XYZ file of C-alpha atoms in Angstrom:
514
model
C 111.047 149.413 111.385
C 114.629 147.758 110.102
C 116.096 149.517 113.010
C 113.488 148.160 115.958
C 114.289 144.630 114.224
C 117.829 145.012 114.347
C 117.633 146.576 118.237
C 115.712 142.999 119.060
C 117.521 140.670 117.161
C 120.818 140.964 118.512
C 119.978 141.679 122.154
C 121.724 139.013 123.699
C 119.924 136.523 125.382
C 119.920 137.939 129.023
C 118.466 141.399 127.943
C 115.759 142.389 129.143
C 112.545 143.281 126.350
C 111.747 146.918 126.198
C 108.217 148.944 124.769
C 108.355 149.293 121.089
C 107.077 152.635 119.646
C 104.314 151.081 118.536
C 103.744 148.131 120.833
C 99.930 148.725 121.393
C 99.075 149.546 117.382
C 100.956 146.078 116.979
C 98.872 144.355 119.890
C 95.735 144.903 118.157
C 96.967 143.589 114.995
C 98.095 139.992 117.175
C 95.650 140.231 118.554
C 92.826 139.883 114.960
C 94.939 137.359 114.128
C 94.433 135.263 117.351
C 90.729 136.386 117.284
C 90.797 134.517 113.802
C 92.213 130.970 115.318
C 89.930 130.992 118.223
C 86.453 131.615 116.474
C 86.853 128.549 114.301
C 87.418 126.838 118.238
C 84.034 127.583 118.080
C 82.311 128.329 114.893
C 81.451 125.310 113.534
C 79.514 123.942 116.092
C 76.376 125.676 114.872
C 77.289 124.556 111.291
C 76.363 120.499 112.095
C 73.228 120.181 111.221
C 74.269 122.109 107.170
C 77.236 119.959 107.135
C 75.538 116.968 108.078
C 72.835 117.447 105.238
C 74.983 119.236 102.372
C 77.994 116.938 102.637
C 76.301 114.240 103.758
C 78.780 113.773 106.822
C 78.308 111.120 109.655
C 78.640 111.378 113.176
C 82.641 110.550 113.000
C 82.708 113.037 110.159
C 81.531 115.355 112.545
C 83.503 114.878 115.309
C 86.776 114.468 113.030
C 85.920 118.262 111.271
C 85.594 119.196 114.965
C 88.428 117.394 116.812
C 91.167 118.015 113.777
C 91.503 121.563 114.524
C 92.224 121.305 117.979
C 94.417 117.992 118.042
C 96.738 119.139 115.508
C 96.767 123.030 116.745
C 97.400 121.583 120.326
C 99.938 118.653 119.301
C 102.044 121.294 117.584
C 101.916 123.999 120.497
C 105.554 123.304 122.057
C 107.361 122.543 118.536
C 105.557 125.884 117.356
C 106.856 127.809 119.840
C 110.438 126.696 119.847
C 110.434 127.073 115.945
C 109.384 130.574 116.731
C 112.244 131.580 118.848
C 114.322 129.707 116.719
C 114.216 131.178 113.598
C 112.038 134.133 113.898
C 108.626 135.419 115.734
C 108.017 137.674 113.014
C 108.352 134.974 110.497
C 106.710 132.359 112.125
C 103.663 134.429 112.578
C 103.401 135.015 108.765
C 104.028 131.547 108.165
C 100.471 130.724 110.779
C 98.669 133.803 109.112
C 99.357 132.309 105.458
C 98.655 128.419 106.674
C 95.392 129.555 107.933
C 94.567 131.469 105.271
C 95.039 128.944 102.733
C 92.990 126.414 104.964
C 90.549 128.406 105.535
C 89.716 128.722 101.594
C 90.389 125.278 100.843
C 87.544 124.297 104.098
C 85.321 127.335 102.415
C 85.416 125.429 98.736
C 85.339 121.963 100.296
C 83.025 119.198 98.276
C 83.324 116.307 100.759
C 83.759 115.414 104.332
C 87.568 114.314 103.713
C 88.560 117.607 102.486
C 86.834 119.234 104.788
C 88.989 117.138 107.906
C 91.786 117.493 105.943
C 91.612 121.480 105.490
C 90.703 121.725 109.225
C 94.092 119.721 110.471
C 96.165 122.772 107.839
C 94.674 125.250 109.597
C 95.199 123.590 112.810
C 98.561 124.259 112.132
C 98.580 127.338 111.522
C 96.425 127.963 114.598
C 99.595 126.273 116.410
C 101.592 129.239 115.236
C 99.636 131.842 115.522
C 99.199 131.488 119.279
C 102.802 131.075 120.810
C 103.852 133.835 118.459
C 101.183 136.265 119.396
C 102.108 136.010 122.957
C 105.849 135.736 122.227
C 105.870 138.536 120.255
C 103.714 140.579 123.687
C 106.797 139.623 125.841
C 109.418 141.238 123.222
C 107.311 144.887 122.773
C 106.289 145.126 126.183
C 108.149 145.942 129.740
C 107.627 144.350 133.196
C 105.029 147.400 133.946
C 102.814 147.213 131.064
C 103.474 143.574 130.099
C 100.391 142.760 132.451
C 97.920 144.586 130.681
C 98.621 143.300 127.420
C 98.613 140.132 128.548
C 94.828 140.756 129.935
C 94.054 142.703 126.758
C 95.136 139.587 124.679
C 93.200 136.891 126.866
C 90.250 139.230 126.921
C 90.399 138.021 122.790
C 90.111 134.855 124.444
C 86.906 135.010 126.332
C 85.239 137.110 122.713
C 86.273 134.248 120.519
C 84.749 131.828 122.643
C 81.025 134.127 123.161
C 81.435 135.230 119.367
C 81.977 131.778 117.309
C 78.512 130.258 117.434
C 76.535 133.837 117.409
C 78.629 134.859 114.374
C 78.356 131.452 112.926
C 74.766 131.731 113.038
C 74.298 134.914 111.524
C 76.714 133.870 108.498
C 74.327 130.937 107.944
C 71.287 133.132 108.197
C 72.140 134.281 104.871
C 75.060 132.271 103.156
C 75.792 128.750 102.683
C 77.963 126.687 105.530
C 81.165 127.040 103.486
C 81.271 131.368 104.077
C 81.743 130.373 108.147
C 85.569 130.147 106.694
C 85.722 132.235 104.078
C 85.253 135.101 106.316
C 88.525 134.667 107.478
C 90.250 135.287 103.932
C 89.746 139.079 104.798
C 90.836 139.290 107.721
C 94.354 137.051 107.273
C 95.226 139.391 104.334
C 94.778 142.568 106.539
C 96.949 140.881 109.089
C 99.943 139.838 106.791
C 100.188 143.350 105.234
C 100.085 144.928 109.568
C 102.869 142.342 110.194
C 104.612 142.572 107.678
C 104.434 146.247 107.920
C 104.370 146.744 112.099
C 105.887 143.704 113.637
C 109.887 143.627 114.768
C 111.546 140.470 113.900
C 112.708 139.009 117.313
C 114.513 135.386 117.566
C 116.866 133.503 120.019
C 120.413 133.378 119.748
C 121.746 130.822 116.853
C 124.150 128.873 118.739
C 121.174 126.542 119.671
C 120.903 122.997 117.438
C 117.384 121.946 116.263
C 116.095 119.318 118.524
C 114.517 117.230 116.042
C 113.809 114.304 118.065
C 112.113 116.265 121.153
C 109.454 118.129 118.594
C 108.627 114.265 117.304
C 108.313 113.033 120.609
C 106.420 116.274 121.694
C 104.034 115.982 118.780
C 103.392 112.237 119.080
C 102.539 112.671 123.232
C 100.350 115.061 123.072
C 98.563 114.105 120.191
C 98.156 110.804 121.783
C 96.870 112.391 124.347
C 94.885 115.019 123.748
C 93.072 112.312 121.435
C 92.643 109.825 124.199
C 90.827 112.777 126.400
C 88.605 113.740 123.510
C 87.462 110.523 122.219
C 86.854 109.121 126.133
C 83.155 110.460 125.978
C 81.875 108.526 123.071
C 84.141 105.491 123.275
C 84.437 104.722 127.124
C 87.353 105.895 129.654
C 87.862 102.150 129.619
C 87.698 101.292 125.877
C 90.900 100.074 123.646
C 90.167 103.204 121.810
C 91.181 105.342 125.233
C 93.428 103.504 126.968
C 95.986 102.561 124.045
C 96.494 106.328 122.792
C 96.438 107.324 126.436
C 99.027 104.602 127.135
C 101.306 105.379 124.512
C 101.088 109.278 124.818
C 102.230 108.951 128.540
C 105.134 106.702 127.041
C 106.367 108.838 124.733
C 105.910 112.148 127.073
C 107.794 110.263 129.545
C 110.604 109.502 127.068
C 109.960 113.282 125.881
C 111.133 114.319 129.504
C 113.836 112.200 129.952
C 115.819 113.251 126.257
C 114.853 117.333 126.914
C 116.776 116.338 130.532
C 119.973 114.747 128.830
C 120.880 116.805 125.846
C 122.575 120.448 125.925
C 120.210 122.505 123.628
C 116.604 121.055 124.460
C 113.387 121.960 123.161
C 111.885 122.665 126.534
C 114.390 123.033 129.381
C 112.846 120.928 132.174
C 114.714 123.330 134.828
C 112.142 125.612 134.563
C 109.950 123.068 136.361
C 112.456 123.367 139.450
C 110.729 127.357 139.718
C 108.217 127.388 142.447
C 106.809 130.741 140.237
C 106.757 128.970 137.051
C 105.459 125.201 138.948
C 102.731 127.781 140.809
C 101.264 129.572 137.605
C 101.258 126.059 135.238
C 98.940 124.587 138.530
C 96.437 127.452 138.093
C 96.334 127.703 134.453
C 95.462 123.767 133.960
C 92.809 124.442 136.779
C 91.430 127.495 135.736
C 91.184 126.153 132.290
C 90.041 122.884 133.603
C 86.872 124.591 135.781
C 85.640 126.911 133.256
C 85.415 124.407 129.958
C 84.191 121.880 132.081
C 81.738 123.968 133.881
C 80.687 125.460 130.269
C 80.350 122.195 129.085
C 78.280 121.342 131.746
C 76.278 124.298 131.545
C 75.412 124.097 127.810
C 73.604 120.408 128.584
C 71.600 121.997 131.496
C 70.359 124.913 129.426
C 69.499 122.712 126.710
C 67.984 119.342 128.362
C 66.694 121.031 131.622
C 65.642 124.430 130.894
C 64.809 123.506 126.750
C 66.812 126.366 125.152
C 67.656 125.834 121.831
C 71.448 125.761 120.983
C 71.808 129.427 119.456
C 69.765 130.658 122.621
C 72.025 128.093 124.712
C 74.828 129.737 123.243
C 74.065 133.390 123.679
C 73.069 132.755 127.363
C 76.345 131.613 128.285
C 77.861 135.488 126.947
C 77.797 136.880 130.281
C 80.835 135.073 131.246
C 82.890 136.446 128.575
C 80.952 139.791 128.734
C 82.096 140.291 132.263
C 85.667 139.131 131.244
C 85.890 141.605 128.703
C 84.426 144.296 130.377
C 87.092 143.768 133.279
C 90.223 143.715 131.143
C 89.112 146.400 129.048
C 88.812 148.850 131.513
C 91.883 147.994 133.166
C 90.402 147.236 136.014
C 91.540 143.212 136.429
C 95.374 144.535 135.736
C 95.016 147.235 138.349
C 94.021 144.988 140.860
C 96.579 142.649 140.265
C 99.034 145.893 140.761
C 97.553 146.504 143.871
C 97.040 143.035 145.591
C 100.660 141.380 143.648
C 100.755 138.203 141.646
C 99.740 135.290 144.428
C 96.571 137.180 146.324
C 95.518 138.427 142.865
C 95.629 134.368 141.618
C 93.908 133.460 145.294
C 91.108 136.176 144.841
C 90.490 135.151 141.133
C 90.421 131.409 141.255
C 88.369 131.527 144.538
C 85.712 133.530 142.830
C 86.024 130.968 139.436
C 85.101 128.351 142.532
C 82.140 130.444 143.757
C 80.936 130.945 140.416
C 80.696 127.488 139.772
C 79.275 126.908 143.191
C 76.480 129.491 142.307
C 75.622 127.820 138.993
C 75.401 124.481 140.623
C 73.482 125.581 143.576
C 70.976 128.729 142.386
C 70.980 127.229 138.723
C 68.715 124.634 139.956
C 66.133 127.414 139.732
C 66.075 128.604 136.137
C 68.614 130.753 134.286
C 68.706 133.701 136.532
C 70.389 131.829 139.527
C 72.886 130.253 136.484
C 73.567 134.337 135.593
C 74.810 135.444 138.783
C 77.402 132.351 138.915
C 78.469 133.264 135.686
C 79.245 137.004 136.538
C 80.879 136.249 139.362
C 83.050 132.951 137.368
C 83.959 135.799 134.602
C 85.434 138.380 137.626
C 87.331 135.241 138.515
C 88.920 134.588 135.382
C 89.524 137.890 134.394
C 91.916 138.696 137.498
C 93.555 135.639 137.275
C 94.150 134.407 134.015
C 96.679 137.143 132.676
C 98.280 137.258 135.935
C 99.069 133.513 135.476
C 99.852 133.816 131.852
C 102.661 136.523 132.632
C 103.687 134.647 135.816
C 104.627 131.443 133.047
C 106.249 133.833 130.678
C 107.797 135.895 133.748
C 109.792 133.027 135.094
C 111.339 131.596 131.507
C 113.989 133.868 129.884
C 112.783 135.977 126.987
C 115.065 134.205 124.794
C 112.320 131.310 125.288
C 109.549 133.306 124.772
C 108.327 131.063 122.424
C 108.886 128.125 124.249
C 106.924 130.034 127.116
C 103.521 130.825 125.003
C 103.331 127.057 123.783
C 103.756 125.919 127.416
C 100.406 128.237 128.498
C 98.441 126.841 125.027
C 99.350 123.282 125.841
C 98.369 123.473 129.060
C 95.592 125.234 128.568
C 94.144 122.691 126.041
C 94.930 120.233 128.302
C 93.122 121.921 131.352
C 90.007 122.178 128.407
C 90.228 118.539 127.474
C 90.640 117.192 131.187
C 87.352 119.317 132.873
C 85.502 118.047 129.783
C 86.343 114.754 130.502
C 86.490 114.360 134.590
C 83.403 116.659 135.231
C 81.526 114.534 132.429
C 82.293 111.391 133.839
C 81.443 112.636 137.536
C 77.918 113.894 135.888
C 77.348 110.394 134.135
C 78.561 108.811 137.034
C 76.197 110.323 139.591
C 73.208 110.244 137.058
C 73.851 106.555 135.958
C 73.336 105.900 140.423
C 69.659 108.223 140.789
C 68.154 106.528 137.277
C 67.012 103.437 138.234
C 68.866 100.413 136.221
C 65.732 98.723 134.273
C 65.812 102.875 132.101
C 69.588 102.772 131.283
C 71.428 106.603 131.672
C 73.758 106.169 128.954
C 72.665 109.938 128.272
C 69.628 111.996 128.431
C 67.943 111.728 125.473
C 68.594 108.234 125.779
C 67.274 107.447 129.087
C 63.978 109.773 128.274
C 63.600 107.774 124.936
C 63.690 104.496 126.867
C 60.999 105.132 129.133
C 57.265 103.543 128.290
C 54.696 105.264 126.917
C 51.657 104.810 129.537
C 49.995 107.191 132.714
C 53.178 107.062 134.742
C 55.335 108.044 132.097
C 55.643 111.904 131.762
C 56.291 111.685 136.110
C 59.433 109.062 135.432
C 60.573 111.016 132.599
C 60.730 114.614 135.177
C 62.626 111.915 137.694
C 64.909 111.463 134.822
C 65.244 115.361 134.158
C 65.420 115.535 137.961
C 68.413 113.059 138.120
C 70.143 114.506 135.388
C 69.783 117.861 137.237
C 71.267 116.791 140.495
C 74.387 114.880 138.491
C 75.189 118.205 136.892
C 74.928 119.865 140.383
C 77.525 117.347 141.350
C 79.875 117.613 138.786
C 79.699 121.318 139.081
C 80.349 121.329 142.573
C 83.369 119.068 142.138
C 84.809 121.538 139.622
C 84.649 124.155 142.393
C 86.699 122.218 144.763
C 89.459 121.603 142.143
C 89.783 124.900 141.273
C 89.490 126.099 144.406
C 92.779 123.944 145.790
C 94.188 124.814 142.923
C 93.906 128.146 143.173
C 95.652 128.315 146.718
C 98.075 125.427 145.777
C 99.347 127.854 142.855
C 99.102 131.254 145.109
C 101.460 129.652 147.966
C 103.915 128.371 145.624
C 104.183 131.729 144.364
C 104.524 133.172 147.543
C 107.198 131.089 148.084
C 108.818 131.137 145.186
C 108.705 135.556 145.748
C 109.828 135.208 149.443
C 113.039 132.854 148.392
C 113.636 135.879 145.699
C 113.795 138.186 148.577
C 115.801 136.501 150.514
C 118.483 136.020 147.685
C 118.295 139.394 146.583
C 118.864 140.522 150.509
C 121.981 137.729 150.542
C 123.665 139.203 146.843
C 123.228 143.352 148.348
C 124.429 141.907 151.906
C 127.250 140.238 149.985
């Protein structure tokens, strides 16, 4: 193992990575610890209800255990990654194994809704650096030829920690108090430091680079700021103080983020890389791919539950087929062969045009009960599966290995972002559109609230199906909208990429004519 680590860390910068020995025993030891992180994306939502009794936690309690996790984990993305490549993948993935570990116990033992936020923002962190090092350290082990299917193999992780979180959840409190949802991950954080400590090669970038202190600060601060104005526009208003100021100020600061990474000689994130059609192309499709499905899950969760009166487990488990159909794709190789066949910008075309359809499908045949909703998510989880890794590598294809780290927190920043932002936009088309077909006298500030409002009386249980009805046709909408996007997006991202591959061409003809 000293040897590999050695090999890696004084490639220079320009080298090319190779395939470790053991590069796919060492994927599937990433690849628990990522499983780990995104579970508890997930995991707690079916723990509300304990937590809300047990530690007798109010709504904002709630939504602060809830919204900790992800603002510091996606906050710290960029800084994570460049602190990876800076002093060490290997270490910095020990560092997010051990932070999460010890969060995880202290959320297990906590006794009150503070220490419960409070262990969720540590292992936020950790989350931070678990995820640009697990994909950093993909791009080291694995060559141009088989870096593809890793990639797919580690976002099929992905789509499992998002179907597995509330059914694993719920079985843990079937028999154990709310606290064991986090304890569970004590195990598997000690088998993962002794298989990286063990497997892993130590890989970093050169050490000529200075720490650029002031670009992680601004970094952090942005897209905090942000991220929290996106998450907190649903309850507050997209026009509230509460949105608008922390949306103001985390444009500011990303602005002034941009302008000192384009000024100073070792930055954080080198803005050049925007100036690659490839890289440009593949950061379009991942914000809308991301964008479309959370949004669209989002969406579907409320229809399942409101309209077709599923409980939330049985909400929950009927969403699986997505993810199903995602693994099954990238499992069996099948997504990265196609991509092989058809090349980076038909295989992103295909994909994101059958993300669109699915969407379409669920807005259109859901209408009629679950079974129309199943066929749109089969066909949505095709769609993601072909073009989700093929994006992923297309970011971490067109930024120098060296960066590697930089690279992964680029694809988890914008991917949070592309969650937050469908959440948000396809929520307020639905509220929008339902707020114009209820009449004004009910009010439409939500469902429940618009069904509670109406009088008790003969005509009542007819407006209260107009209601249902109305809520129906908004998520139809909404869903229908989220088609569209990704669907531009999609073919915005897959000609840039052409592009981008026909100008290589054509300067690789020039240099051999030369």
């Amino acid at each position: 193992m000293e040897a590999s680590a050695a090999d890696i860390r004084t490639t220079p910068p320009s080298a090319a990575p190779g395939r470790h020995p053991q590069r796919w025993l060492i994927l599937g030891v990433i690849c628990l610890a990522q499983l780990t992180v995104l579970l508890d994306n997930t995991v707690l939502s079916v723990a509300i209800p304990s937590l809300t009794t047990e530690l007798h936690a109010s709504t904002a309690d709630v939504q602060w255990m809830i919204n900790a996790y992800s603002l510091v984990q996606s906050g710290l993305l960029l800084t994570a990654g460049n602190a990876a490549d800076r002093y060490g993948r290997k270490k910095m993935l020990i560092t997010g194994l051990a932070l999460f570990g010890v969060g995880s116990l202290a959320a297990g033992l906590a006794q009150s809704s503070g220490q419960l936020i409070a262990a969720r923002a540590g292992m936020g962190v950790g989350g931070a650096l678990l995820i640009t090092t697990t994909l950093a350290v993909i791009v080291q082990i694995f060559d141009d030829q088989e870096r593809i299917k890793a990639i797919a193999l580690w976002s099929t992780v992905n789509s499992l920690g998002f179907a597995a979180g509330p059914v694993l959840g719920g079985a843990v409190l079937d028999h154990f108090w709310w606290g064991a949802i986090f304890l569970i991950n004590i195990p598997v954080v000690v088998l993962g430091l002794v298989a990286v400590v063990v497997l892993v090669p130590e890989s970093r970038s050169r050490q000529g680079d200075r720490p650029d202190l002031l670009g992680a600060l601004l970094s952090v601060i942005g897209m905090t700021a942000v991220v929290y104005a996106i998450i907190s526009g649903p309850d507050h208003g997209w026009t509230s103080a509460q949105v608008l100021l922390p949306a103001a100020v985390g444009v500011l600061v990303l602005g002034a983020f941009v302008a000192w990474e384009s000024h100073i000689p070792y930055p954080m994130l080198d803005m050049h890389f925007f100036r690659d059609q490839r890289f440009v192309g593949a950061v379009a499709g991942a914000v809308l791919v991301a964008f479309g499905m959370t949004g669209s899950l989002f969406l579907l969760t409320q229809h399942l539950q409101f309209v077709l009166g599923y409980g939330p487990l049985d909400a929950g488990l009927r969403t699986a087929p997505l993810a199903v159909t995602v693994v099954a794709l990238n499992l069996t190789g099948l997504g990265p062969w196609l991509a092989g066949k058809m090349g980076t910008p038909v295989t992103i075309a295909v994909g994101m045009s059958l993300v669109a359809a699915g969407l379409a499908a669920i807005a259109v045949l859901g209408a009629g009960g679950y079974h129309g909703m199943l066929v749109g998510l089969v066909v949505m989880g095709a769609g993601v599966a072909l073009s989700m890794p093929v994006m992923a590598n297309a970011i971490m294809s067109a930024i120098p290995p060296e960066k590697a780290g930089v690279g992964a927190g680029v694809n988890g920043t914008l991917a949070e972002f592309g969650n937050g932002l469908g959440v948000a936009v396809l929520g307020a088309v639905l509220n929008s559109r339902f707020a114009a077909l209820v009449p004004a006298a009910v009010g439409a500030s939500s469902l429940p609230a618009a069904l509670a409002a109406v009088e008790p009386g003969p005509g009542g249980e007819a407006e209260r199906a107009g209601i249902s009805d109305a809520f129906a046709r908004g998520l139809e909408t909404s869903q229908l909208v989220g088609a569209a996007a990704v669907l531009a997006g999609g073919l915005l991202a897959a000609l840039l990429l052409r592009r981008a591959e026909r100008v290589e061409r054509q300067g690789v003809s020039r240099t051999s004519e030369a």
